CSV table of C-alpha atoms and ligand atoms in Angstrom, one decimal:
chain,number,residue,atom,x,y,z
A,1,MET,CA,58.8,110.9,-88.4
A,2,THR,CA,56.5,107.9,-88.7
A,3,GLU,CA,53.4,107.8,-87.0
A,4,GLY,CA,53.1,103.8,-86.0
A,5,PRO,CA,49.4,101.8,-86.9
A,6,ASP,CA,48.5,103.0,-83.1
A,7,GLY,CA,48.5,106.9,-84.0
A,8,VAL,CA,51.8,106.5,-81.7
A,9,LEU,CA,54.3,108.8,-83.3
A,10,ALA,CA,58.2,107.4,-83.6
A,11,LEU,CA,61.7,109.2,-83.9
A,12,GLU,CA,64.1,107.7,-86.7
A,13,ALA,CA,67.5,108.2,-86.3
A,14,GLY,CA,68.9,111.1,-87.9
A,15,ASP,CA,65.7,112.4,-88.6
A,16,GLY,CA,66.4,116.4,-87.5
A,17,VAL,CA,63.1,117.4,-86.7
A,18,THR,CA,65.2,116.5,-83.2
A,19,GLU,CA,68.1,119.3,-84.3
A,20,ARG,CA,65.5,121.0,-84.9
A,21,VAL,CA,63.6,121.7,-82.1
A,22,VAL,CA,66.8,122.3,-80.3
A,23,ARG,CA,67.9,125.1,-82.9
A,24,ASP,CA,64.7,126.6,-82.0
A,25,LEU,CA,65.2,125.7,-78.1
A,26,ALA,CA,67.9,128.1,-79.0
A,27,ARG,CA,66.5,131.0,-79.9
A,28,GLY,CA,64.6,130.8,-76.6
A,29,ALA,CA,61.5,130.0,-78.9
A,30,ALA,CA,59.0,127.6,-79.7
A,31,PRO,CA,55.6,127.3,-82.4
A,32,PRO,CA,53.1,127.1,-80.9
A,33,PRO,CA,50.9,124.5,-80.3
A,34,PHE,CA,54.2,123.9,-78.3
A,35,SER,CA,55.1,125.6,-75.6
A,36,VAL,CA,58.9,125.4,-73.4
A,37,ARG,CA,60.0,126.0,-70.0
A,38,ALA,CA,63.3,127.1,-69.6
A,39,LEU,CA,65.8,125.2,-66.9
A,40,LEU,CA,69.3,126.7,-67.3
A,41,PRO,CA,71.1,128.4,-70.2
A,42,LEU,CA,70.5,125.5,-73.2
A,43,PRO,CA,75.1,125.6,-74.7
A,44,PRO,CA,76.1,125.4,-78.1
A,45,VAL,CA,74.9,122.3,-79.9
A,46,PRO,CA,76.4,121.0,-82.7
A,47,PRO,CA,74.3,119.4,-86.2
A,48,GLY,CA,73.8,116.4,-85.8
A,49,GLU,CA,72.2,113.6,-83.8
A,50,ARG,CA,71.3,109.7,-82.3
A,51,LEU,CA,69.0,107.7,-81.0
A,52,ILE,CA,70.1,106.2,-77.8
A,53,THR,CA,69.5,102.4,-78.1
A,54,VAL,CA,69.8,101.0,-75.2
A,55,ASP,CA,66.9,99.6,-72.6
A,56,GLN,CA,63.9,102.3,-71.9
A,57,THR,CA,60.7,103.6,-71.3
A,58,ASN,CA,60.9,106.6,-73.3
A,59,HIS,CA,63.2,108.2,-77.2
A,60,SER,CA,66.1,109.7,-76.1
A,61,VAL,CA,67.6,110.9,-79.1
A,62,ILE,CA,71.4,113.0,-78.1
A,63,ALA,CA,71.4,116.8,-80.3
A,64,GLY,CA,75.3,116.8,-81.4
A,65,GLU,CA,76.4,115.2,-78.8
A,66,THR,CA,75.5,117.6,-76.4
A,67,VAL,CA,72.8,117.0,-74.6
A,68,VAL,CA,69.7,114.9,-74.5
A,69,VAL,CA,66.3,115.4,-75.4
A,70,LYS,CA,63.6,112.4,-74.9
A,71,TRP,CA,60.7,112.5,-76.3
A,72,PHE,CA,58.0,111.0,-73.9
A,73,PRO,CA,56.5,108.9,-76.7
A,74,ARG,CA,52.3,109.2,-75.1
A,75,PRO,CA,52.9,112.6,-73.6
A,76,SER,CA,49.6,113.2,-70.9
A,77,ARG,CA,48.5,115.9,-69.6
A,78,ALA,CA,47.8,114.7,-65.9
A,79,PRO,CA,50.1,116.9,-64.7
A,80,HIS,CA,54.5,114.7,-65.0
A,81,PRO,CA,56.7,115.7,-62.3
A,82,ALA,CA,60.6,116.3,-63.5
A,83,PRO,CA,60.3,119.4,-64.6
A,84,ALA,CA,59.1,120.7,-61.5
A,85,LEU,CA,61.9,118.5,-59.6
A,86,LEU,CA,64.6,119.4,-62.1
A,87,ALA,CA,64.1,122.2,-61.1
A,88,HIS,CA,64.3,122.3,-57.9
A,89,LEU,CA,67.8,120.4,-58.2
A,90,THR,CA,69.8,122.9,-60.8
A,91,GLY,CA,72.0,123.6,-58.3
A,92,PHE,CA,72.6,119.9,-58.4
A,93,ALA,CA,75.7,118.7,-60.0
A,94,ARG,CA,75.0,115.2,-59.7
A,95,THR,CA,72.0,114.9,-62.1
A,96,ALA,CA,72.5,115.6,-66.1
A,97,THR,CA,71.8,119.9,-66.7
A,98,PRO,CA,68.2,120.5,-66.9
A,99,TYR,CA,67.6,122.7,-69.6
A,100,ALA,CA,64.2,122.3,-70.9
A,101,ALA,CA,60.8,121.1,-70.4
A,102,VAL,CA,58.5,121.3,-73.1
A,103,TYR,CA,55.1,121.2,-73.9
A,104,TRP,CA,52.9,120.3,-75.8
A,105,GLU,CA,49.8,122.5,-75.2
A,106,ASP,CA,50.1,121.5,-72.0
A,107,ALA,CA,50.8,117.5,-72.3
A,108,LEU,CA,55.2,117.6,-71.8
A,109,VAL,CA,56.4,116.2,-74.6
A,110,ALA,CA,60.2,116.6,-74.3
A,111,LEU,CA,63.0,117.4,-72.0
A,112,VAL,CA,66.5,118.4,-73.3
A,113,THR,CA,69.6,117.8,-70.6
A,114,ALA,CA,73.0,117.8,-70.9
A,115,TYR,CA,74.6,114.3,-72.7
A,116,LEU,CA,77.3,112.6,-70.3
A,117,PRO,CA,79.8,111.1,-72.4
A,118,GLU,CA,80.4,107.4,-72.4
A,119,ALA,CA,77.0,107.5,-69.8
A,120,ARG,CA,76.6,103.8,-68.7
A,121,ASP,CA,73.7,102.5,-67.0
A,122,GLY,CA,72.9,99.9,-63.9
A,123,TRP,CA,71.6,97.6,-65.7
A,124,GLU,CA,75.1,97.0,-67.3
A,125,TRP,CA,78.2,98.3,-64.5
A,126,CYS,CA,76.4,97.4,-62.1
A,127,VAL,CA,76.3,93.1,-63.3
A,128,ASP,CA,79.1,93.8,-64.1
A,129,GLU,CA,80.4,94.3,-60.6
A,130,ALA,CA,78.1,91.8,-60.2
A,131,GLU,CA,80.1,90.0,-62.3
A,132,ALA,CA,83.2,90.6,-61.0
A,133,GLY,CA,82.6,90.9,-57.0
A,134,GLY,CA,83.5,94.6,-57.0
A,135,THR,CA,81.2,96.6,-53.4
A,136,ASP,CA,83.6,100.1,-53.5
A,137,PHE,CA,79.8,100.7,-56.6
A,138,ALA,CA,77.6,100.8,-53.3
A,139,ALA,CA,79.2,103.1,-51.7
A,140,GLU,CA,79.1,105.6,-54.3
A,141,ILE,CA,76.1,105.3,-55.4
A,142,GLY,CA,74.9,105.4,-50.8
A,143,SER,CA,76.5,108.8,-51.2
A,144,LEU,CA,74.7,110.0,-54.5
A,145,ALA,CA,71.9,108.6,-53.1
A,146,ALA,CA,71.8,111.0,-49.8
A,147,GLU,CA,73.2,113.6,-51.8
A,148,LEU,CA,70.2,113.5,-53.8
A,149,HIS,CA,67.8,113.4,-50.7
A,150,LEU,CA,69.6,116.1,-49.2
A,151,ALA,CA,69.5,118.3,-52.6
A,152,MET,CA,65.1,117.2,-52.4
A,153,ALA,CA,66.0,118.3,-48.5
A,154,ALA,CA,67.0,122.0,-49.8
A,155,PRO,CA,64.3,124.5,-50.5
A,156,SER,CA,63.9,125.9,-53.8
A,157,ALA,CA,61.7,128.7,-55.3
A,158,VAL,CA,59.8,126.0,-56.0
A,159,PHE,CA,59.6,124.1,-53.6
A,160,PRO,CA,60.0,126.9,-50.4
A,161,ASP,CA,58.8,124.1,-47.6
A,162,PRO,CA,60.4,121.3,-48.8
A,163,VAL,CA,60.3,118.6,-46.0
A,164,ARG,CA,56.7,117.5,-44.1
A,165,LEU,CA,55.8,115.6,-41.9
A,166,SER,CA,53.7,112.4,-42.1
A,167,PRO,CA,50.6,111.8,-40.0
A,168,SER,CA,50.8,109.3,-36.8
A,169,GLY,CA,49.3,105.8,-38.1
A,170,THR,CA,47.4,106.4,-40.5
A,171,GLY,CA,47.7,103.4,-41.8
A,172,VAL,CA,47.6,104.2,-45.6
A,173,TRP,CA,51.5,102.9,-46.5
A,174,ARG,CA,50.7,99.6,-44.9
A,175,GLU,CA,47.4,99.0,-46.8
A,176,ARG,CA,49.5,100.2,-49.8
A,177,ALA,CA,52.4,97.1,-48.8
A,178,GLU,CA,49.2,94.6,-48.0
A,179,GLU,CA,47.8,95.3,-51.1
A,180,ALA,CA,51.3,95.2,-53.3
A,181,LEU,CA,51.7,91.4,-51.2
A,182,ARG,CA,47.7,90.8,-52.0
A,183,GLU,CA,48.4,91.4,-56.3
A,184,ALA,CA,51.7,89.5,-55.7
A,185,LEU,CA,49.8,86.7,-54.7
A,186,THR,CA,47.3,86.5,-56.9
A,187,LEU,CA,49.2,87.7,-59.9
A,188,THR,CA,52.0,84.7,-59.7
A,189,ASP,CA,51.5,80.9,-60.2
A,190,GLY,CA,52.9,78.3,-60.9
A,191,GLU,CA,56.0,77.2,-58.2
A,192,ASP,CA,56.8,80.0,-58.3
A,193,GLY,CA,53.5,81.0,-57.1
A,194,ALA,CA,53.1,78.6,-53.9
A,195,TRP,CA,56.4,79.0,-52.9
A,196,LEU,CA,55.5,82.9,-52.5
A,197,ALA,CA,52.6,81.4,-51.0
A,198,GLU,CA,53.4,79.8,-48.3
A,199,ARG,CA,55.6,82.6,-47.3
A,200,ALA,CA,52.8,84.6,-47.3
A,201,GLU,CA,52.5,85.3,-43.6
A,202,ALA,CA,56.3,85.7,-43.0
A,203,LEU,CA,55.6,88.4,-45.4
A,204,ARG,CA,52.4,89.6,-44.3
A,205,ARG,CA,54.5,90.4,-40.9
A,206,GLU,CA,57.6,92.3,-42.3
A,207,LEU,CA,54.7,95.5,-43.4
A,208,GLU,CA,53.8,95.4,-40.2
A,209,PRO,CA,56.3,98.6,-38.8
A,210,LEU,CA,54.5,100.3,-41.4
A,211,ALA,CA,51.0,99.5,-39.1
A,212,SER,CA,52.6,101.0,-36.2
A,213,LEU,CA,54.4,104.0,-37.7
A,214,ALA,CA,54.5,107.7,-35.3
A,215,ALA,CA,55.2,110.7,-37.5
A,216,THR,CA,57.7,110.6,-40.0
A,217,PRO,CA,59.7,112.8,-42.2
A,218,LEU,CA,58.6,113.3,-46.1
A,219,ILE,CA,60.3,114.7,-48.7
A,220,ARG,CA,59.8,115.0,-52.2
A,221,ILE,CA,62.0,112.0,-54.0
A,222,HIS,CA,63.2,110.5,-57.1
A,223,GLY,CA,60.2,107.4,-56.8
A,224,ASP,CA,62.1,105.4,-59.8
A,225,LEU,CA,65.0,105.8,-58.4
A,226,HIS,CA,66.7,101.7,-59.4
A,227,VAL,CA,70.5,100.5,-60.7
A,228,GLY,CA,69.3,101.4,-64.1
A,229,GLN,CA,68.4,105.4,-62.8
A,230,ILE,CA,72.4,105.5,-62.0
A,231,LEU,CA,74.7,106.1,-64.9
A,232,ARG,CA,78.3,105.7,-64.6
A,233,TRP,CA,79.9,107.9,-67.2
A,234,ARG,CA,83.5,109.8,-68.0
A,235,ASP,CA,83.2,112.0,-64.7
A,236,GLY,CA,81.7,109.3,-62.2
A,237,TYR,CA,77.9,108.8,-60.9
A,238,ALA,CA,75.4,110.5,-61.4
A,239,VAL,CA,71.3,109.8,-61.3
A,240,VAL,CA,68.7,110.5,-64.3
A,241,ASP,CA,64.8,110.0,-65.2
A,242,PHE,CA,63.1,112.1,-62.9
A,243,ASP,CA,59.7,111.1,-64.0
A,244,GLY,CA,58.7,109.3,-61.2
A,245,ASN,CA,57.3,105.4,-61.0
A,246,PRO,CA,56.1,103.8,-63.6
A,247,THR,CA,53.7,101.2,-61.6
A,248,VAL,CA,52.2,103.6,-59.0
A,249,ALA,CA,49.3,105.6,-59.9
A,250,GLY,CA,48.4,108.3,-57.8
A,251,ALA,CA,51.2,108.1,-55.0
A,252,ASP,CA,51.6,111.3,-53.0
A,253,PRO,CA,54.5,112.9,-54.0
A,254,TYR,CA,56.0,113.8,-51.1
A,255,GLN,CA,56.9,110.5,-49.4
A,256,PRO,CA,60.0,108.6,-47.0
A,257,ALA,CA,63.6,109.4,-48.7
A,258,ALA,CA,63.4,105.0,-47.2
A,259,ARG,CA,61.2,104.7,-50.2
A,260,ASP,CA,63.4,105.7,-52.7
A,261,LEU,CA,66.9,104.4,-50.8
A,262,ALA,CA,65.2,100.4,-50.7
A,263,GLN,CA,64.2,100.4,-54.0
A,264,LEU,CA,68.1,101.4,-54.9
A,265,THR,CA,69.1,98.9,-52.5
A,266,THR,CA,66.0,96.1,-54.0
A,267,SER,CA,68.1,96.6,-57.5
A,268,VAL,CA,71.7,95.9,-56.6
A,269,ASP,CA,70.0,92.1,-55.8
A,270,HIS,CA,68.0,92.4,-59.3
A,271,ALA,CA,71.6,93.3,-60.4
A,272,GLY,CA,72.5,89.9,-59.3
A,273,GLN,CA,70.2,87.9,-60.0
A,274,VAL,CA,70.4,89.3,-63.7
A,275,ALA,CA,74.6,88.3,-64.0
A,276,VAL,CA,73.5,84.8,-62.7
A,277,ARG,CA,70.7,84.6,-65.6
A,278,ARG,CA,73.2,86.0,-68.1
A,279,ARG,CA,76.6,85.8,-67.4
A,280,SER,CA,76.1,82.7,-65.2
A,281,ALA,CA,78.7,84.0,-62.4
A,282,ASP,CA,78.0,82.0,-59.1
A,283,PRO,CA,75.0,82.2,-56.9
A,284,ALA,CA,76.4,81.3,-54.0
A,285,ALA,CA,79.3,83.9,-54.3
A,286,THR,CA,76.8,86.7,-56.2
A,287,ALA,CA,74.4,86.6,-53.5
A,288,ALA,CA,76.9,87.1,-50.3
A,289,TRP,CA,79.1,90.7,-52.7
A,290,ALA,CA,74.7,91.7,-52.7
A,291,VAL,CA,74.7,91.0,-49.3
A,292,SER,CA,77.6,94.0,-49.1
A,293,SER,CA,76.6,96.2,-51.5
A,294,ARG,CA,74.2,96.0,-49.2
A,295,ARG,CA,75.7,96.8,-46.2
A,296,ARG,CA,78.4,99.5,-48.3
A,297,LEU,CA,75.6,101.3,-50.0
A,298,ARG,CA,73.3,101.6,-46.8
A,299,THR,CA,76.4,102.6,-44.3
A,300,ALA,CA,77.6,105.6,-47.4
A,301,TYR,CA,74.1,106.8,-47.2
A,302,THR,CA,73.3,107.0,-43.3
A,303,ARG,CA,76.7,109.0,-43.3
A,304,THR,CA,76.8,111.6,-45.5
A,305,LEU,CA,73.3,112.7,-43.9
A,306,THR,CA,74.9,111.9,-40.7
A,307,GLU,CA,78.2,115.0,-41.9
A,308,ALA,CA,75.7,117.0,-42.9
A,309,GLY,CA,74.0,117.1,-39.5
A,310,ARG,CA,70.7,115.6,-41.5
A,311,SER,CA,70.4,112.3,-39.9
A,312,GLY,CA,66.9,112.6,-39.6
A,313,LEU,CA,65.9,112.5,-43.2
A,314,LEU,CA,65.2,108.8,-43.0
A,315,ASP,CA,63.5,106.8,-41.2
A,316,ALA,CA,65.1,103.3,-40.7
A,317,SER,CA,62.1,101.0,-39.4
A,318,LEU,CA,60.9,102.1,-42.7
A,319,LEU,CA,63.7,99.7,-44.8
A,320,ARG,CA,62.8,95.9,-44.3
A,321,PRO,CA,59.2,97.0,-45.2
A,322,PHE,CA,59.5,99.3,-48.5
A,323,GLU,CA,62.2,96.8,-49.7
A,324,VAL,CA,59.6,94.1,-48.8
A,325,GLU,CA,57.2,95.6,-50.6
A,326,GLN,CA,60.5,96.7,-53.7
A,327,GLU,CA,59.8,92.9,-54.0
A,328,CYS,CA,56.4,93.0,-54.5
A,329,ARG,CA,55.8,95.8,-57.3
A,330,GLU,CA,58.4,93.5,-59.5
A,331,LEU,CA,56.5,90.2,-59.3
A,332,ILE,CA,53.1,92.3,-60.1
A,333,TYR,CA,55.0,93.9,-63.1
A,334,ALA,CA,56.3,90.7,-64.2
A,335,ALA,CA,53.3,89.3,-64.1
A,336,ARG,CA,51.5,92.5,-66.1
A,337,HIS,CA,54.3,93.5,-68.2
A,338,LEU,CA,57.6,91.2,-68.3
A,339,PRO,CA,56.9,87.4,-67.5
A,340,ARG,CA,60.8,86.7,-68.0
A,341,TRP,CA,61.6,89.0,-65.0
A,342,ARG,CA,60.3,86.9,-62.4
A,343,TYR,CA,63.0,85.7,-61.8
A,344,ALA,CA,65.2,88.5,-60.7
A,345,PRO,CA,62.0,88.9,-57.4
A,346,MET,CA,61.5,84.9,-57.3
A,347,GLY,CA,65.6,84.5,-56.5
A,348,VAL,CA,66.2,87.6,-54.2
A,349,LEU,CA,63.0,86.6,-51.8
A,350,ARG,CA,63.7,83.3,-52.1
A,351,SER,CA,67.6,84.3,-51.0
A,352,TRP,CA,66.1,86.4,-48.6
A,353,PHE,CA,64.7,82.8,-47.1
A,354,ALA,CA,67.3,80.8,-47.6
B,1,LIG,P1,63.2,106.6,-69.6
B,1,LIG,O1,61.8,107.4,-68.7
B,1,LIG,O2,63.0,106.8,-70.6
B,1,LIG,O3,63.1,105.4,-68.5
B,1,LIG,P2,66.0,107.9,-68.9
B,1,LIG,O4,66.4,108.7,-68.9
B,1,LIG,O5,66.3,106.2,-67.6
B,1,LIG,O6,65.0,107.4,-69.9
B,1,LIG,O7,67.2,107.2,-70.1
B,1,LIG,C1,67.6,106.0,-70.2
B,1,LIG,C2,68.2,106.2,-71.0
B,1,LIG,O8,69.2,106.6,-72.0
B,1,LIG,C3,69.4,105.7,-69.9
B,1,LIG,O9,69.4,104.5,-69.1
B,1,LIG,C4,70.9,106.0,-70.2
B,1,LIG,O10,71.2,104.4,-70.9
B,1,LIG,C5,70.5,107.1,-71.0
B,1,LIG,N1,70.2,108.5,-70.8
B,1,LIG,C6,69.6,108.5,-70.0
B,1,LIG,N2,69.8,109.8,-69.4
B,1,LIG,C7,71.8,110.2,-70.8
B,1,LIG,C8,72.7,111.2,-70.3
B,1,LIG,N3,72.3,113.1,-69.7
B,1,LIG,N4,73.4,111.3,-70.9
B,1,LIG,C9,73.9,110.1,-71.8
B,1,LIG,N5,72.9,109.2,-71.8
B,1,LIG,C10,71.7,109.3,-71.1
B,2,LIG,MG1,65.0,105.3,-67.0
B,3,LIG,MG1,61.7,107.0,-66.4
C-alpha cells in the first residue's frame, strides 16, 4: 500500500494487503479499528492476488482466484447502501455471492464477494453485441433486471417491508428531472448545446407524465444499473456494484423500478454509440440494433414480472421521462467529469429526435 500526494491510499498489485485481510476474515477476526459485517460464509481462499484493471471507480482485487475484494479508496462515514442491499439479496443467485463488508470505524472500506471467472462487463460484451448486431442478450438482461427487482421486492430480515407506495402528485420527481434538464442545457456548449436548446421544449414535454403522477410502487433499486454493472461470465450474466448512483446525492433509496430499467435501456443505446465511435460500426444499423435490443429488453423484463404475478411493480408511464432524465444526467456527468463521453448521450438524443 502506498500513499499518493493527496493522501489517498493506493494498493499495489501483489502487495499482499488483500490476501492478509481475507486471511483475517476467514478466521472471523479483524484487527481494530476494523470491524466486519459477515454476510455469507467465506470459502477457503488460496494464496495469491491480482488487481482488476478495467475502468472502475474503486479498486477491486482478486484474491486466490476465489473472491473479489473491492476497496473504497475514499471511505466515507455517510451510510453506504451496499452492505444492507447485499444482506437483503443473500438469496439472489444472479449476483456475485456476498461474503462480508469491512468497516474502519463506521466507514465502509471494502466489500468481499465471490469472483466470477471469465467475467467481462457490458462496456466490452455489449459493445461486441452492438458490433455484431445480435439482440438475444437483451432478453437475458431484461429478465435479469426483473429478477433483481423481484428479489428487491421480497421481504427479508433487513427490509421486512420492501415495497412502498409513493405519495401521489408531490412533483418531486418532475422537479428533479427538470433540474437535470436545466443543468444539462447550461453545461453543454457549442453545437451540441445549440441543438439541445432547440429541443428544450420537446424534452420538457417528455417529462410531463411525472407531474400528474398517481401513487406508484417504490422498491429499493440498484441505483446505477447500466450494462457496465452486468457481467457476462462463465455461467451467464450477473449484476454487480450496489454502490448506488454516484452522481445523484441524497436521493430517496426507495424509487420506482422504472428508474433502473430506464438507465439500463439507455445504457444499451450508449453501448451502440461506443461501437460506432470506437469500432466504426455502421450508424444506421447500430441505431436499428439499439431499437430492437431495447424492445426485447423491456419485453423480457415485463414478462418476467408478469410470470411472477408482480407486473404491478413497474409503472411504465415513468420509463420515457426517466430515460430523458438519464440522458441529461449523462450530459452533466460528461461536462463535469469526462468531456469525451458527451458524444454518447448526444448521439442517443439525436437518434431519438431523428
Ligand atoms: P466499481 O464500483 O469500481 O465500478 P464494480 O463492482 O462495478 O466496481 O466492479 C468493477 C469491475 O470489476 C467490473 O466492471 C468487472 O469488470 C470487475 N468485477 C467486479 N466484480 C467482479 C466479480 N465478482 N468477478 C469478476 N470480476 C468482477
Ligand atoms: Mg461499477
Ligand atoms: Mg460503483
